[in-house]
């Protein structure tokens, strides 16, 4: 089932109210990406230092005559952003705009449905737990003067 009308959505995505956007990016692009996300009202982001390999590969080192695999990783940063369905495409667009250099190693974005969200402090679940004060919904509702969009 197609989640939205965006042509970039090929209909692979299972329908859900919330999605996790997981982006593996170049560490030095993180400040640009974070600034743009905050500007668009994204208030919840988890960042992890990671290592990986892909088309870019990594530096290889010979040790005792064999290729030492531990060295075949490139340092990356992983961003995890859980958002409501209507915010997924704009988050993806912003990440691409801010992270892309056009060179091999720019990274990848994975999108997956999230079944539920629980705010530990209050026990709130679902939509109430996903909403954040001053978040994108709040910002958008200021323009549309609707408080339940
Ligand atoms: P409160 O209970 O007042 O909402 P809290 O400290 O329990 O506050 P947050 O500060 O909102 O919760 O979030 C805690 C951590 O959870 C953040 O530092 C971030 O890593 C992660 N996080 C929160 N919301 C999201 C989200 N929507 N997507 C990804 N990570 C999130
Ligand atoms: N969708 C939330 C809101 O509009 C924001 C989620 C997030 O910042 N990750 O309040």
mmCIF file of C-alpha atoms and ligand atoms in Angstrom:
data_model
loop_
_atom_site.group_PDB
_atom_site.id
_atom_site.type_symbol
_atom_site.label_atom_id
_atom_site.label_comp_id
_atom_site.label_asym_id
_atom_site.label_seq_id
_atom_site.Cartn_x
_atom_site.Cartn_y
_atom_site.Cartn_z
ATOM 1 C CA UNK A 1 0.000 0.000 0.000
ATOM 2 C CA UNK A 2 1.322 3.390 -0.997
ATOM 3 C CA UNK A 3 1.768 5.601 2.040
ATOM 4 C CA UNK A 4 1.748 8.953 0.290
ATOM 5 C CA UNK A 5 1.668 10.467 -3.164
ATOM 6 C CA UNK A 6 5.371 11.173 -3.394
ATOM 7 C CA UNK A 7 6.845 9.540 -6.480
ATOM 8 C CA UNK A 8 9.935 8.585 -4.464
ATOM 9 C CA UNK A 9 7.717 6.304 -2.396
ATOM 10 C CA UNK A 10 7.475 3.113 -4.441
ATOM 11 C CA UNK A 11 4.940 1.530 -2.121
ATOM 12 C CA UNK A 12 7.320 -0.830 -0.318
ATOM 13 C CA UNK A 13 6.623 0.785 3.010
ATOM 14 C CA UNK A 14 4.121 -0.943 5.320
ATOM 15 C CA UNK A 15 1.488 1.509 6.483
ATOM 16 C CA UNK A 16 2.086 2.909 9.936
ATOM 17 C CA UNK A 17 1.382 6.041 11.944
ATOM 18 C CA UNK A 18 5.084 6.488 12.805
ATOM 19 C CA UNK A 19 8.320 5.717 11.040
ATOM 20 C CA UNK A 20 11.972 5.601 11.978
ATOM 21 C CA UNK A 21 14.313 7.348 9.582
ATOM 22 C CA UNK A 22 17.796 5.936 10.074
ATOM 23 C CA UNK A 23 20.594 7.731 8.254
ATOM 24 C CA UNK A 24 24.244 6.673 8.029
ATOM 25 C CA UNK A 25 26.201 9.790 7.143
ATOM 26 C CA UNK A 26 29.627 11.396 7.025
ATOM 27 C CA UNK A 27 30.425 12.669 10.550
ATOM 28 C CA UNK A 28 31.496 16.112 9.338
ATOM 29 C CA UNK A 29 28.061 16.683 7.738
ATOM 30 C CA UNK A 30 26.267 16.109 11.074
ATOM 31 C CA UNK A 31 26.281 19.768 12.217
ATOM 32 C CA UNK A 32 24.684 20.851 8.920
ATOM 33 C CA UNK A 33 22.045 18.126 9.087
ATOM 34 C CA UNK A 34 21.265 18.756 12.768
ATOM 35 C CA UNK A 35 20.896 22.516 12.272
ATOM 36 C CA UNK A 36 18.482 22.032 9.379
ATOM 37 C CA UNK A 37 16.432 19.430 11.273
ATOM 38 C CA UNK A 38 16.115 21.681 14.318
ATOM 39 C CA UNK A 39 15.115 24.571 12.044
ATOM 40 C CA UNK A 40 12.264 22.488 10.605
ATOM 41 C CA UNK A 41 10.996 21.556 14.081
ATOM 42 C CA UNK A 42 12.540 18.139 14.586
ATOM 43 C CA UNK A 43 13.123 17.914 18.341
ATOM 44 C CA UNK A 44 13.942 14.251 18.866
ATOM 45 C CA UNK A 45 17.065 12.750 17.318
ATOM 46 C CA UNK A 46 19.436 10.020 18.497
ATOM 47 C CA UNK A 47 23.003 10.076 17.213
ATOM 48 C CA UNK A 48 25.514 7.236 17.441
ATOM 49 C CA UNK A 49 29.119 6.973 16.296
ATOM 50 C CA UNK A 50 29.372 3.938 14.048
ATOM 51 C CA UNK A 51 31.750 2.243 11.648
ATOM 52 C CA UNK A 52 30.860 0.462 8.470
ATOM 53 C CA UNK A 53 31.714 -0.422 4.963
ATOM 54 C CA UNK A 54 29.935 0.001 1.676
ATOM 55 C CA UNK A 55 30.957 1.109 -1.794
ATOM 56 C CA UNK A 56 33.463 3.461 -0.194
ATOM 57 C CA UNK A 57 35.096 0.534 1.630
ATOM 58 C CA UNK A 58 37.792 1.501 4.044
ATOM 59 C CA UNK A 59 41.502 1.554 4.464
ATOM 60 C CA UNK A 60 42.987 -1.931 4.430
ATOM 61 C CA UNK A 61 46.033 -2.903 6.394
ATOM 62 C CA UNK A 62 48.141 -5.991 5.960
ATOM 63 C CA UNK A 63 48.942 -7.733 9.161
ATOM 64 C CA UNK A 64 50.915 -10.986 9.310
ATOM 65 C CA UNK A 65 50.408 -11.406 5.590
ATOM 66 C CA UNK A 66 46.581 -11.379 5.598
ATOM 67 C CA UNK A 67 44.070 -8.581 5.214
ATOM 68 C CA UNK A 68 43.065 -7.336 8.626
ATOM 69 C CA UNK A 69 39.288 -6.870 8.486
ATOM 70 C CA UNK A 70 38.959 -4.544 11.487
ATOM 71 C CA UNK A 71 40.629 -1.891 9.417
ATOM 72 C CA UNK A 72 38.147 -2.187 6.566
ATOM 73 C CA UNK A 73 35.641 0.178 8.179
ATOM 74 C CA UNK A 74 34.930 3.831 7.674
ATOM 75 C CA UNK A 75 33.857 6.038 10.579
ATOM 76 C CA UNK A 76 30.269 7.213 10.137
ATOM 77 C CA UNK A 77 27.518 8.724 12.218
ATOM 78 C CA UNK A 78 24.051 7.180 12.583
ATOM 79 C CA UNK A 79 20.996 9.373 13.078
ATOM 80 C CA UNK A 80 17.725 7.844 14.215
ATOM 81 C CA UNK A 81 14.662 10.023 13.965
ATOM 82 C CA UNK A 82 11.171 8.793 14.781
ATOM 83 C CA UNK A 83 8.481 10.962 13.213
ATOM 84 C CA UNK A 84 4.827 10.844 12.233
ATOM 85 C CA UNK A 85 4.062 9.565 8.728
ATOM 86 C CA UNK A 86 3.395 13.026 7.259
ATOM 87 C CA UNK A 87 6.887 14.200 8.307
ATOM 88 C CA UNK A 88 8.908 11.350 6.809
ATOM 89 C CA UNK A 89 9.489 12.730 3.314
ATOM 90 C CA UNK A 90 10.501 16.206 4.489
ATOM 91 C CA UNK A 91 12.979 14.711 6.971
ATOM 92 C CA UNK A 92 14.481 12.581 4.193
ATOM 93 C CA UNK A 93 14.695 15.597 1.835
ATOM 94 C CA UNK A 94 16.416 17.693 4.500
ATOM 95 C CA UNK A 95 18.961 14.971 5.272
ATOM 96 C CA UNK A 96 19.796 14.575 1.569
ATOM 97 C CA UNK A 97 20.083 18.341 1.033
ATOM 98 C CA UNK A 98 22.456 18.764 3.966
ATOM 99 C CA UNK A 99 24.471 15.538 3.816
ATOM 100 C CA UNK A 100 25.074 15.100 0.099
ATOM 101 C CA UNK A 101 28.459 15.834 -1.456
ATOM 102 C CA UNK A 102 27.936 13.707 -4.585
ATOM 103 C CA UNK A 103 30.999 11.599 -3.815
ATOM 104 C CA UNK A 104 30.986 7.903 -2.893
ATOM 105 C CA UNK A 105 30.483 7.579 0.853
ATOM 106 C CA UNK A 106 27.614 10.052 1.331
ATOM 107 C CA UNK A 107 25.688 7.311 3.110
ATOM 108 C CA UNK A 108 22.259 5.722 3.132
ATOM 109 C CA UNK A 109 18.845 6.228 4.660
ATOM 110 C CA UNK A 110 16.648 3.403 5.912
ATOM 111 C CA UNK A 111 12.969 3.879 6.689
ATOM 112 C CA UNK A 112 10.946 1.472 8.812
ATOM 113 C CA UNK A 113 7.532 1.504 10.468
ATOM 114 C CA UNK A 114 7.362 2.004 14.225
ATOM 115 C CA UNK A 115 4.536 0.201 16.019
ATOM 116 C CA UNK A 116 4.395 2.326 19.176
ATOM 117 C CA UNK A 117 6.154 5.038 21.152
ATOM 118 C CA UNK A 118 6.131 5.275 24.931
ATOM 119 C CA UNK A 119 7.196 8.308 26.946
ATOM 120 C CA UNK A 120 8.891 6.853 30.013
ATOM 121 C CA UNK A 121 8.187 9.873 32.222
ATOM 122 C CA UNK A 122 4.408 9.841 31.720
ATOM 123 C CA UNK A 123 3.587 6.450 30.269
ATOM 124 C CA UNK A 124 1.946 8.196 27.304
ATOM 125 C CA UNK A 125 1.800 6.127 24.135
ATOM 126 C CA UNK A 126 1.427 6.594 20.409
ATOM 127 C CA UNK A 127 0.587 10.060 19.102
ATOM 128 C CA UNK A 128 0.847 11.699 22.531
ATOM 129 C CA UNK A 129 4.314 10.246 23.087
ATOM 130 C CA UNK A 130 5.508 11.144 19.584
ATOM 131 C CA UNK A 131 4.478 14.800 19.801
ATOM 132 C CA UNK A 132 7.108 17.123 21.204
ATOM 133 C CA UNK A 133 6.593 20.629 22.534
ATOM 134 C CA UNK A 134 7.782 23.091 19.921
ATOM 135 C CA UNK A 135 8.004 20.238 17.428
ATOM 136 C CA UNK A 136 7.094 20.237 13.761
ATOM 137 C CA UNK A 137 3.375 19.744 14.454
ATOM 138 C CA UNK A 138 3.342 22.762 16.751
ATOM 139 C CA UNK A 139 5.154 24.876 14.186
ATOM 140 C CA UNK A 140 2.818 23.822 11.368
ATOM 141 C CA UNK A 141 -0.323 24.327 13.458
ATOM 142 C CA UNK A 142 0.743 27.942 14.061
ATOM 143 C CA UNK A 143 0.390 28.540 10.312
ATOM 144 C CA UNK A 144 -2.760 26.504 9.765
ATOM 145 C CA UNK A 145 -4.340 27.689 13.062
ATOM 146 C CA UNK A 146 -5.430 24.124 13.665
ATOM 147 C CA UNK A 147 -4.363 22.573 16.940
ATOM 148 C CA UNK A 148 -5.034 18.994 15.977
ATOM 149 C CA UNK A 149 -3.149 18.583 12.700
HETATM 150 P P1 LIG B 1 10.265 14.025 28.415
HETATM 151 O O1 LIG B 1 9.839 12.875 29.222
HETATM 152 O O2 LIG B 1 10.015 15.330 29.044
HETATM 153 O O3 LIG B 1 9.750 13.994 27.005
HETATM 154 P P2 LIG B 1 12.817 12.721 28.216
HETATM 155 O O4 LIG B 1 14.155 13.108 28.687
HETATM 156 O O5 LIG B 1 12.194 11.535 28.798
HETATM 157 O O6 LIG B 1 11.847 13.984 28.300
HETATM 158 P P3 LIG B 1 13.485 13.290 25.585
HETATM 159 O O7 LIG B 1 14.460 14.259 26.138
HETATM 160 O O8 LIG B 1 12.417 13.803 24.717
HETATM 161 O O9 LIG B 1 12.823 12.418 26.694
HETATM 162 O O10 LIG B 1 14.279 12.171 24.795
HETATM 163 C C1 LIG B 1 15.298 11.388 25.385
HETATM 164 C C2 LIG B 1 16.188 10.835 24.305
HETATM 165 O O11 LIG B 1 15.431 10.000 23.447
HETATM 166 C C3 LIG B 1 16.765 11.892 23.397
HETATM 167 O O12 LIG B 1 17.995 12.354 23.882
HETATM 168 C C4 LIG B 1 16.916 11.180 22.088
HETATM 169 O O13 LIG B 1 18.133 10.460 22.046
HETATM 170 C C5 LIG B 1 15.804 10.159 22.125
HETATM 171 N N1 LIG B 1 14.623 10.577 21.360
HETATM 172 C C6 LIG B 1 13.555 11.211 21.827
HETATM 173 N N2 LIG B 1 12.637 11.381 20.880
HETATM 174 C C7 LIG B 1 13.137 10.850 19.759
HETATM 175 C C8 LIG B 1 12.668 10.700 18.422
HETATM 176 N N3 LIG B 1 11.481 11.145 18.069
HETATM 177 N N4 LIG B 1 13.462 10.096 17.543
HETATM 178 C C9 LIG B 1 14.677 9.633 17.913
HETATM 179 N N5 LIG B 1 15.177 9.740 19.133
HETATM 180 C C10 LIG B 1 14.421 10.330 20.063
HETATM 181 N N1 LIG B 2 6.548 14.626 15.089
HETATM 182 C C1 LIG B 2 6.944 15.318 16.302
HETATM 183 C C2 LIG B 2 6.167 16.604 16.432
HETATM 184 O O1 LIG B 2 5.709 17.134 15.441
HETATM 185 C C3 LIG B 2 8.425 15.594 16.284
HETATM 186 C C4 LIG B 2 9.193 14.306 16.231
HETATM 187 C C5 LIG B 2 10.652 14.541 16.284
HETATM 188 O O2 LIG B 2 11.097 15.662 16.535
HETATM 189 N N2 LIG B 2 11.408 13.512 16.053
HETATM 190 O O3 LIG B 2 6.029 17.071 17.545
#
